[in-house]
Coordinates of C-alpha atoms in Angstrom, one line a residue:
X154 CA -11.9 -14.9 -35.2
X155 CA -8.9 -13.0 -33.8
X156 CA -7.5 -11.1 -36.9
X157 CA -6.7 -7.5 -36.3
X158 CA -6.8 -7.9 -32.5
X159 CA -4.3 -5.9 -30.5
X160 CA -2.8 -8.3 -27.9
X161 CA -0.3 -7.6 -25.1
X162 CA 2.0 -10.5 -24.0
X163 CA 3.3 -10.1 -20.4
X164 CA 5.9 -12.7 -19.7
X165 CA 9.7 -12.7 -18.8
X166 CA 10.4 -15.9 -20.7
X167 CA 11.9 -15.0 -24.0
X168 CA 11.2 -18.4 -25.7
X169 CA 7.5 -18.2 -24.7
X170 CA 7.2 -14.6 -25.9
X171 CA 8.8 -15.5 -29.3
X172 CA 6.6 -18.5 -29.8
X173 CA 3.4 -16.7 -28.9
X174 CA 4.4 -13.6 -30.9
X175 CA 5.0 -15.7 -34.1
X176 CA 1.7 -17.6 -33.7
X177 CA -0.4 -14.5 -33.1
X178 CA 1.3 -12.5 -35.8
X179 CA 0.7 -15.3 -38.3
X180 CA -3.0 -15.1 -37.3
X181 CA -3.2 -11.4 -38.1
X182 CA -2.8 -10.0 -34.6
X183 CA -1.0 -6.8 -33.6
X184 CA 1.4 -8.0 -30.8
X185 CA 2.9 -5.9 -28.0
X186 CA 5.4 -7.3 -25.5
X187 CA 6.2 -6.5 -21.9
X188 CA 8.6 -8.5 -19.7
X189 CA 7.6 -6.8 -16.4
X190 CA 4.4 -5.5 -14.8
X191 CA 5.6 -1.9 -14.8
X192 CA 6.2 -2.0 -18.6
X193 CA 2.9 -3.6 -19.1
X194 CA 1.0 -0.8 -17.4
X195 CA 3.0 1.8 -19.4
X196 CA 2.0 0.1 -22.7
X197 CA -1.7 -0.1 -21.6
X198 CA -1.6 3.6 -20.8
X199 CA -0.5 4.5 -24.3
X200 CA -2.3 1.8 -26.4
X201 CA -5.8 0.5 -26.8
X202 CA -5.2 -3.2 -26.1
X203 CA -8.0 -5.7 -26.4
X204 CA -6.5 -8.8 -24.8
X205 CA -3.7 -9.2 -22.3
X206 CA -2.0 -12.7 -22.0
X207 CA -0.6 -12.4 -18.5
X208 CA 1.9 -14.7 -16.7
X209 CA 1.2 -15.3 -13.0
X210 CA 4.9 -14.9 -12.1
X211 CA 6.7 -11.8 -13.1
X212 CA 10.1 -10.4 -12.0
X213 CA 8.6 -7.3 -10.3
X214 CA 5.1 -8.3 -9.3
X215 CA 2.5 -11.0 -9.0
X216 CA 0.3 -11.5 -12.1
X217 CA -2.9 -11.7 -10.1
X218 CA -2.1 -8.3 -8.4
X219 CA -1.3 -6.8 -11.8
X220 CA -4.7 -8.2 -13.1
X221 CA -6.4 -6.1 -10.4
X222 CA -4.6 -2.9 -11.6
X223 CA -5.4 -3.6 -15.2
X224 CA -9.1 -4.1 -14.5
X225 CA -9.3 -0.9 -12.4
X226 CA -7.6 1.2 -15.1
X227 CA -9.5 -0.4 -18.1
X228 CA -12.3 -2.9 -17.1
X229 CA -13.0 -3.8 -20.8
X230 CA -9.6 -5.3 -21.4
X231 CA -9.9 -9.1 -21.5
X232 CA -7.2 -10.8 -19.5
X233 CA -6.1 -14.4 -20.0
X234 CA -3.9 -15.7 -17.1
X235 CA -1.1 -18.3 -17.8
X236 CA 1.1 -20.2 -15.4
X237 CA 3.4 -23.2 -15.3
X238 CA 2.7 -23.7 -11.6
X239 CA -1.0 -24.8 -11.1
X240 CA -2.5 -23.5 -7.9
X241 CA -6.3 -23.7 -7.5
X242 CA -6.2 -20.6 -5.2
X243 CA -4.7 -18.5 -8.0
X244 CA -7.5 -19.7 -10.3
X245 CA -10.3 -18.7 -7.9
X246 CA -8.7 -15.4 -7.0
X247 CA -8.0 -14.5 -10.7
X248 CA -11.6 -15.3 -11.7
X249 CA -12.9 -13.2 -8.9
X250 CA -10.8 -10.3 -10.1
X251 CA -12.2 -10.5 -13.6
X252 CA -9.8 -12.9 -15.6
X253 CA -11.5 -14.2 -18.7
X254 CA -9.7 -17.6 -18.6
X255 CA -6.7 -19.4 -17.1
X256 CA -4.2 -21.5 -19.1
X257 CA -1.7 -24.0 -17.7
X258 CA 1.7 -24.2 -19.4
X259 CA 2.5 -25.9 -21.7
X260 CA -0.7 -25.4 -23.7
X261 CA -1.6 -26.1 -27.3
X262 CA -2.1 -23.2 -29.8
X263 CA -5.5 -24.6 -30.7
X264 CA -6.6 -24.2 -27.1
X265 CA -5.1 -20.7 -27.0
X266 CA -7.1 -19.8 -30.1
X267 CA -10.4 -20.9 -28.5
X268 CA -9.6 -19.0 -25.3
X269 CA -8.8 -15.8 -27.3
X270 CA -12.0 -16.1 -29.2
X271 CA -14.0 -16.5 -26.0
X272 CA -12.1 -13.6 -24.4
X273 CA -12.8 -11.3 -27.3
X274 CA -16.5 -12.2 -27.2
X275 CA -16.5 -11.5 -23.5
X276 CA -14.8 -8.2 -24.1
X277 CA -17.5 -7.2 -26.5
X278 CA -20.0 -7.9 -23.7
X279 CA -17.9 -5.9 -21.3
X280 CA -17.7 -2.9 -23.8
X281 CA -21.5 -3.1 -24.3
X282 CA -22.0 -3.2 -20.5
X283 CA -19.7 -0.2 -20.0
X284 CA -21.5 1.7 -22.7
X285 CA -24.9 1.0 -21.1
X286 CA -23.6 2.0 -17.7
X287 CA -22.4 5.3 -19.2
X288 CA -25.6 6.1 -21.0
X289 CA -27.9 4.7 -18.4
X290 CA -30.5 4.0 -21.1
X291 CA -31.3 0.3 -20.6
X292 CA -31.2 -1.1 -17.1
X293 CA -32.8 -4.4 -18.2
X294 CA -29.9 -5.0 -20.6
X295 CA -27.4 -4.3 -17.8
X296 CA -29.1 -6.9 -15.7
X297 CA -29.0 -9.4 -18.5
X298 CA -25.3 -8.8 -19.2
X299 CA -24.6 -9.2 -15.5
X300 CA -26.4 -12.5 -15.5
X301 CA -24.5 -13.6 -18.5
X302 CA -21.2 -12.7 -17.0
X303 CA -22.1 -14.3 -13.7
X304 CA -23.2 -17.4 -15.6
X305 CA -19.8 -17.5 -17.4
X306 CA -17.9 -17.2 -14.1
X307 CA -20.0 -20.0 -12.6
X308 CA -19.4 -22.2 -15.7
X309 CA -15.6 -21.5 -15.7
X310 CA -15.5 -22.2 -11.9
X311 CA -17.3 -25.5 -12.5
X312 CA -14.9 -26.5 -15.3
X313 CA -11.9 -25.9 -13.1
X314 CA -13.5 -27.8 -10.2
X315 CA -14.2 -30.8 -12.5
X316 CA -10.6 -30.7 -13.9
X317 CA -9.1 -30.3 -10.4
X318 CA -11.0 -33.3 -9.0
X319 CA -9.9 -35.5 -11.9
X320 CA -6.3 -34.3 -11.6
X321 CA -6.3 -35.2 -7.9
X322 CA -7.1 -38.9 -8.6
X323 CA -4.4 -41.4 -7.8
X324 CA -3.9 -44.8 -9.4
X325 CA -5.6 -46.4 -6.4
X326 CA -8.8 -44.4 -6.6
X327 CA -11.9 -45.8 -8.3
X328 CA -12.2 -43.6 -11.4
X329 CA -15.8 -44.8 -12.2
X330 CA -17.0 -44.0 -8.7
X331 CA -15.2 -40.6 -8.7
X332 CA -16.7 -39.8 -12.2
X333 CA -20.3 -40.5 -10.9
X334 CA -19.7 -38.4 -7.8
X335 CA -18.6 -35.5 -9.9
X336 CA -21.6 -35.8 -12.2
X337 CA -24.0 -36.0 -9.3
X338 CA -22.6 -32.9 -7.6
X339 CA -21.9 -30.8 -10.7
X340 CA -25.1 -31.5 -12.6
X341 CA -27.4 -31.9 -9.5
X342 CA -29.1 -35.0 -11.0
X343 CA -31.3 -37.4 -9.2
X344 CA -29.2 -40.4 -10.3
X345 CA -26.4 -41.3 -12.7
X346 CA -24.7 -44.5 -13.7
X347 CA -22.0 -46.1 -15.8
X348 CA -23.0 -48.8 -18.2
X349 CA -21.0 -51.3 -20.2
X350 CA -22.2 -52.2 -23.7
X351 CA -23.0 -55.8 -24.4
X352 CA -22.7 -56.0 -28.2
X353 CA -24.0 -59.6 -28.5
X354 CA -27.3 -58.9 -26.7
X355 CA -27.6 -55.2 -27.7
X356 CA -28.0 -54.0 -24.2
X357 CA -26.3 -51.8 -21.6
X358 CA -25.2 -53.5 -18.4
X359 CA -25.0 -51.4 -15.2
X360 CA -21.5 -51.3 -13.7
X361 CA -21.8 -48.5 -11.1
X362 CA -24.5 -46.1 -10.0
X363 CA -25.0 -43.0 -7.8
X364 CA -28.5 -42.0 -6.5
X365 CA -29.9 -39.8 -3.8
X366 CA -31.5 -41.4 -0.7
X367 CA -35.0 -41.2 -2.2
X368 CA -34.0 -42.2 -5.7
X369 CA -34.9 -45.6 -7.1
X370 CA -32.3 -48.0 -8.2
X371 CA -31.2 -47.9 -11.9
X372 CA -32.1 -50.6 -14.4
X373 CA -29.4 -53.2 -14.3
X374 CA -29.9 -53.9 -18.1
X375 CA -31.1 -51.5 -20.7
X376 CA -32.0 -52.7 -24.2
X377 CA -30.8 -50.4 -27.0
X378 CA -32.4 -49.9 -30.4
X379 CA -31.2 -48.6 -33.8
X380 CA -32.3 -45.1 -32.8
X381 CA -29.8 -45.2 -29.9
X382 CA -26.9 -45.6 -32.3
X383 CA -28.3 -43.2 -34.9
X384 CA -28.2 -40.4 -32.2
X385 CA -24.6 -41.3 -31.3
X386 CA -23.6 -41.0 -34.9
X387 CA -25.3 -37.7 -35.3
X388 CA -23.9 -34.3 -34.5
X389 CA -25.3 -34.5 -30.9
X390 CA -23.2 -37.6 -30.0
X391 CA -25.6 -38.6 -27.3
X392 CA -29.0 -40.3 -26.9
X393 CA -31.9 -38.9 -24.8
X394 CA -35.0 -40.7 -23.8
X395 CA -37.7 -39.1 -21.6
X396 CA -35.7 -37.9 -18.6
X397 CA -32.5 -39.9 -19.3
X398 CA -29.5 -39.0 -21.3
X399 CA -26.8 -41.4 -22.4
X400 CA -23.3 -40.2 -23.4
X401 CA -20.5 -42.6 -24.7
X402 CA -17.0 -42.7 -23.2
X403 CA -14.5 -43.3 -26.0
X404 CA -10.8 -44.3 -26.0
X405 CA -8.9 -44.0 -29.3
X406 CA -12.2 -43.9 -31.1
X407 CA -13.6 -47.0 -29.5
X408 CA -16.7 -46.8 -27.2
X409 CA -16.0 -48.6 -23.8
X410 CA -19.1 -47.6 -22.0
X411 CA -21.9 -45.0 -21.4
X412 CA -22.7 -42.4 -18.8
X413 CA -26.4 -42.2 -17.9
X414 CA -27.9 -39.2 -16.1
X415 CA -31.5 -38.7 -14.9
X416 CA -33.5 -35.5 -14.3
X417 CA -32.5 -32.7 -12.0
X418 CA -32.9 -33.1 -8.2
X419 CA -34.7 -29.7 -8.0
X420 CA -37.2 -30.5 -10.7
X421 CA -37.2 -30.2 -14.5
X422 CA -35.5 -27.2 -16.2
X423 CA -36.9 -26.1 -19.6
X424 CA -34.2 -23.5 -20.3
X425 CA -32.4 -24.8 -23.5
X426 CA -29.3 -22.9 -22.6
X427 CA -29.1 -24.7 -19.3
X428 CA -29.6 -28.0 -20.9
X429 CA -26.8 -27.2 -23.3
X430 CA -24.6 -26.2 -20.4
X431 CA -25.3 -29.6 -18.7
X432 CA -24.4 -31.5 -21.8
X433 CA -21.2 -29.5 -22.2
X434 CA -20.1 -30.3 -18.6
X435 CA -21.1 -34.0 -19.1
X436 CA -18.9 -34.2 -22.3
X437 CA -16.1 -32.5 -20.3
X438 CA -16.4 -35.1 -17.6
X439 CA -16.5 -38.0 -20.1
X440 CA -13.3 -36.6 -21.8
X441 CA -11.5 -36.4 -18.4
X442 CA -12.7 -39.8 -17.4
X443 CA -11.6 -41.5 -20.6
X444 CA -8.1 -40.1 -20.1
X445 CA -8.0 -41.5 -16.6
X446 CA -9.4 -44.9 -17.7
X447 CA -6.8 -45.1 -20.5
X448 CA -4.0 -44.3 -18.0
X449 CA -5.3 -47.1 -15.8
X450 CA -5.2 -49.5 -18.8
X451 CA -1.6 -48.5 -19.5
X452 CA -0.7 -48.8 -15.8
X453 CA -2.1 -52.3 -15.6
X454 CA -0.3 -53.3 -18.7
X455 CA 3.0 -52.0 -17.4
X456 CA 2.3 -53.6 -14.0
X457 CA 1.7 -56.9 -15.6
X458 CA 4.9 -56.7 -17.6
X459 CA 6.8 -55.8 -14.3
X460 CA 5.2 -58.7 -12.5
X461 CA 6.2 -61.1 -15.3
X462 CA 9.8 -59.9 -14.9
X463 CA 9.7 -60.5 -11.2
X464 CA 8.2 -63.9 -11.7
X465 CA 11.1 -64.8 -13.8
X466 CA 13.5 -63.7 -11.0
X467 CA 11.5 -65.8 -8.5
X468 CA 11.7 -68.8 -10.8
X469 CA 15.5 -68.4 -10.7
X470 CA 15.5 -68.5 -6.9
X471 CA 13.2 -71.5 -6.8
X472 CA 15.7 -73.5 -8.9
X473 CA 18.3 -72.8 -6.3
X474 CA 16.1 -73.3 -3.2
X475 CA 12.7 -75.1 -3.6
X476 CA 11.8 -74.1 0.0
X477 CA 11.5 -70.4 -1.0
X478 CA 8.7 -71.2 -3.6
X479 CA 6.4 -73.2 -1.3
X480 CA 7.2 -70.9 1.7
X481 CA 6.3 -67.7 -0.2
X482 CA 3.0 -69.2 -1.4
X483 CA 2.1 -70.4 2.1
X484 CA 3.0 -67.0 3.7
X485 CA 0.9 -65.2 1.0
X486 CA -2.2 -67.4 1.6
X487 CA -2.0 -67.0 5.4
X488 CA -1.4 -63.3 5.1
X489 CA -4.5 -62.8 3.0
X490 CA -6.7 -64.7 5.5
X491 CA -5.1 -62.6 8.3
X492 CA -5.8 -59.4 6.4
X493 CA -9.4 -60.4 6.0
X494 CA -9.7 -61.1 9.7
X495 CA -8.2 -57.7 10.4
X496 CA -10.5 -56.1 7.9
X497 CA -7.6 -54.3 6.1
X498 CA -8.5 -52.0 3.2
X499 CA -8.7 -53.5 -0.2
X500 CA -5.5 -51.6 -1.3
X501 CA -3.5 -53.2 1.6
X502 CA -4.8 -56.7 0.6
X503 CA -3.8 -56.1 -3.0
X504 CA -0.3 -55.1 -1.8
X505 CA 0.0 -58.3 0.2
X506 CA -1.3 -60.3 -2.8
X507 CA 1.5 -58.9 -4.9
X508 CA 4.3 -58.7 -2.3
X509 CA 3.7 -62.1 -0.6
X510 CA 5.0 -64.3 -3.5
X511 CA 8.1 -62.1 -3.9
X512 CA 8.9 -61.1 -0.3
X513 CA 12.1 -63.2 -0.4
X514 CA 13.1 -61.8 -3.8
X515 CA 16.4 -60.5 -2.4
X516 CA 17.6 -64.1 -1.8
X517 CA 18.7 -64.0 -5.4
X518 CA 21.7 -61.9 -4.2
X519 CA 22.7 -64.4 -1.5
X520 CA 25.5 -66.9 -2.4
X521 CA 24.5 -70.6 -2.5
X522 CA 27.1 -71.4 0.1
X523 CA 25.0 -69.4 2.6
X524 CA 21.5 -69.8 1.2
X525 CA 21.8 -73.6 1.0
X526 CA 24.1 -74.3 3.9
X527 CA 22.8 -77.3 5.9
X528 CA 24.2 -76.2 9.3
X529 CA 24.1 -73.0 11.3
X530 CA 25.4 -69.7 9.9
X531 CA 28.4 -67.9 11.2
X532 CA 28.0 -64.2 12.3
X533 CA 29.4 -63.1 9.0
X534 CA 27.1 -65.4 7.0
X535 CA 24.1 -64.4 9.1
X536 CA 24.9 -60.7 8.4
X537 CA 25.0 -61.5 4.7
X538 CA 21.7 -63.4 4.9
X539 CA 20.0 -60.5 6.6
X540 CA 20.8 -58.3 3.6
X541 CA 18.3 -60.1 1.5
X542 CA 15.4 -57.8 2.5
X543 CA 17.5 -54.8 1.4
X544 CA 18.4 -56.6 -1.9
X545 CA 14.7 -57.2 -2.5
X546 CA 13.9 -53.6 -2.0
X547 CA 16.7 -52.6 -4.3
X548 CA 15.4 -54.8 -7.1
X549 CA 11.8 -53.7 -6.7
X550 CA 12.5 -50.0 -6.4
X551 CA 14.0 -50.0 -9.9
X552 CA 10.3 -49.9 -11.0
X553 CA 8.8 -46.5 -10.0
X554 CA 5.3 -47.9 -9.8
X555 CA 6.3 -50.4 -7.1
X556 CA 7.8 -48.0 -4.5
X557 CA 5.4 -48.9 -1.7
X558 CA 5.8 -52.6 -2.4
X559 CA 9.5 -52.2 -2.3
X560 CA 9.3 -50.8 1.3
X561 CA 7.1 -53.7 2.4
X562 CA 9.8 -56.1 1.3
X563 CA 12.5 -54.1 3.0
X564 CA 10.7 -54.1 6.3
X565 CA 9.3 -57.6 6.6
X566 CA 12.1 -58.6 9.0
X567 CA 11.7 -55.5 11.3
X568 CA 10.7 -56.2 14.9
X569 CA 7.9 -54.6 16.8
X570 CA 10.4 -53.6 19.6
X571 CA 12.7 -51.9 17.2
X572 CA 15.5 -54.6 17.3
X573 CA 14.9 -55.9 13.7
X574 CA 16.7 -55.2 10.4
X575 CA 17.6 -53.4 8.3
X576 CA 16.4 -50.1 9.7
X577 CA 15.5 -50.9 13.4
X578 CA 11.9 -49.6 12.9
X579 CA 9.4 -50.1 15.7
X580 CA 5.6 -50.4 16.1
X581 CA 3.6 -48.3 13.6
X582 CA 6.8 -47.2 11.9
X583 CA 6.7 -50.6 10.2
X584 CA 4.2 -50.8 7.4
X585 CA 1.1 -52.8 8.4
X586 CA 1.6 -55.2 5.4
X587 CA 5.2 -55.9 6.6
X588 CA 3.9 -56.7 10.1
X589 CA 1.2 -59.1 8.7
X590 CA 3.8 -60.9 6.6
X591 CA 6.2 -61.0 9.5
X592 CA 3.8 -63.1 11.7
X593 CA 3.0 -65.5 8.9
X594 CA 6.6 -65.8 7.8
X595 CA 7.7 -66.6 11.4
X596 CA 5.0 -69.3 11.9
X597 CA 5.8 -70.9 8.5
X598 CA 9.5 -70.9 9.2
X599 CA 9.0 -72.7 12.5
X600 CA 6.6 -75.3 11.2
X601 CA 8.6 -76.3 8.1
X602 CA 11.5 -78.8 7.9
X603 CA 14.8 -77.2 7.0
X604 CA 18.2 -78.9 6.3
X605 CA 19.6 -77.7 9.6
X606 CA 16.5 -78.6 11.9
X607 CA 13.2 -80.3 12.0
X608 CA 9.8 -78.6 12.0
X609 CA 8.1 -77.6 15.2
X610 CA 4.6 -78.8 16.0
X611 CA 1.7 -76.4 15.4
X612 CA 0.9 -75.8 19.1
X613 CA 4.6 -75.3 19.9
X614 CA 4.9 -72.7 17.1
X615 CA 1.7 -70.9 18.3
X616 CA 3.1 -70.7 21.8
X617 CA 6.2 -69.1 20.4
X618 CA 4.0 -66.6 18.5
X619 CA 2.3 -65.7 21.7
X620 CA 5.6 -65.4 23.5
X621 CA 7.0 -63.0 20.9
X622 CA 3.9 -60.8 20.8
X623 CA 5.0 -57.2 21.7
X624 CA 8.6 -58.0 21.2
X625 CA 9.3 -59.5 17.8
X626 CA 5.7 -59.4 16.5
X627 CA 2.8 -56.8 16.6
X628 CA 0.7 -58.0 19.6
X629 CA -2.7 -57.4 17.9
X630 CA -1.8 -59.1 14.7
X631 CA -0.2 -62.0 16.6
X632 CA -3.5 -62.4 18.5
X633 CA -5.5 -62.4 15.3
X634 CA -3.2 -65.0 13.9
X635 CA -3.4 -67.3 16.9
X636 CA -7.2 -67.1 16.9
X637 CA -7.4 -68.1 13.3
X638 CA -4.8 -70.9 13.6
X639 CA -6.4 -72.4 16.6
X640 CA -9.8 -72.4 14.9
X641 CA -8.2 -74.4 12.0
X642 CA -8.9 -71.7 9.4
X643 CA -5.6 -72.2 7.7
X644 CA -5.5 -75.4 5.7
X645 CA -1.8 -75.9 6.5
X646 CA -2.5 -75.8 10.3

């Protein structure tokens, strides 16, 4: 363990120094403290320190630069870098300069304990290496130690790459696809897949896979036996069969699926240490993936609650103005068909699917005397009516997860020529989803009976769409719409 170790803390944050000092002292360590790089070097000159816990940002120097000085003066000192501002470049540079590990604030004391144990073990290797170098008695041992150190650097680099790739995921990325891509690249396997467990039929069902160009497709269904579950309950926590290895992904103690990996792309490796390393990385990936999947579940639950709230608001509008309900549904249906015709990305289609039914949400803030007025509106009343798109954005933007959807609602009355409202945006400044909804919204408004005018005929309305292409409406989207409408794709038309 770490009892009796002499550890130097280099950080200018008094609270952090106090907390770490108390923890390390309770665990039997001799603790030295330096708030600056200059004082740290003075302490190192006068004391035999085993481990330095070094902050990246110091008042008088950069921690990575100080690491270089420490390693030059005493290469056997193990250095653990810490920072509250994660930067992959710092990690790579620090590892190249000989850092034993890298911790991101805030970190748990249990994790610090493991890092210190690893650092002290590495220091023993470094001391042994230095001793061998000095005596020049065993060149083979030097080479072995070099390989061990290089392997450790490679392992740590791979760990940071895996963590960084998962940390870069957004809520719109496919976590399962990303997970398999990481496994495929990091472990260099021929194929890998994600399986869902069918408890009723006692089999695994393939959900996603990743194979090389020459690899065969994975089995879509894999029967499982009692031995499969015995291995999962054992200390190994995984099941291996021939060249395949299955590892569970758990959330709050419940298994939600299995990662499967095949043999190496560059042939079989008999080195047990290498096999253990692969399993370690696979477990790390499974842990990171389970966190991402759990976050998705929480996000979807939150999203559903938000949508139910908005549905209640829309119901209130519908009781005031039945036109809004049917209009929004028609606009949504037409917009989705138009999005398919334009081959918009799945994400944009999902945005339209959500925004379409609520794009007139802001009408809840328009007085009945204006919203339901049977005749034409005065200039003042029309100005008030135009504010409904901004009202809609204001309501939706109260939910942080709907920031993009809120902008779509705000911009669905902008004009392609920049003469729309509320922001006078033009061309590609207007979100594409807003431009799609604008065309469908315009057509439906023209072909629907209103208290103050009768509906236009289909052909008359399509002629108006063509007339307004390039001015009010995006010309390309308008052309797509007219083509669809004249081919009778829309049920309404």
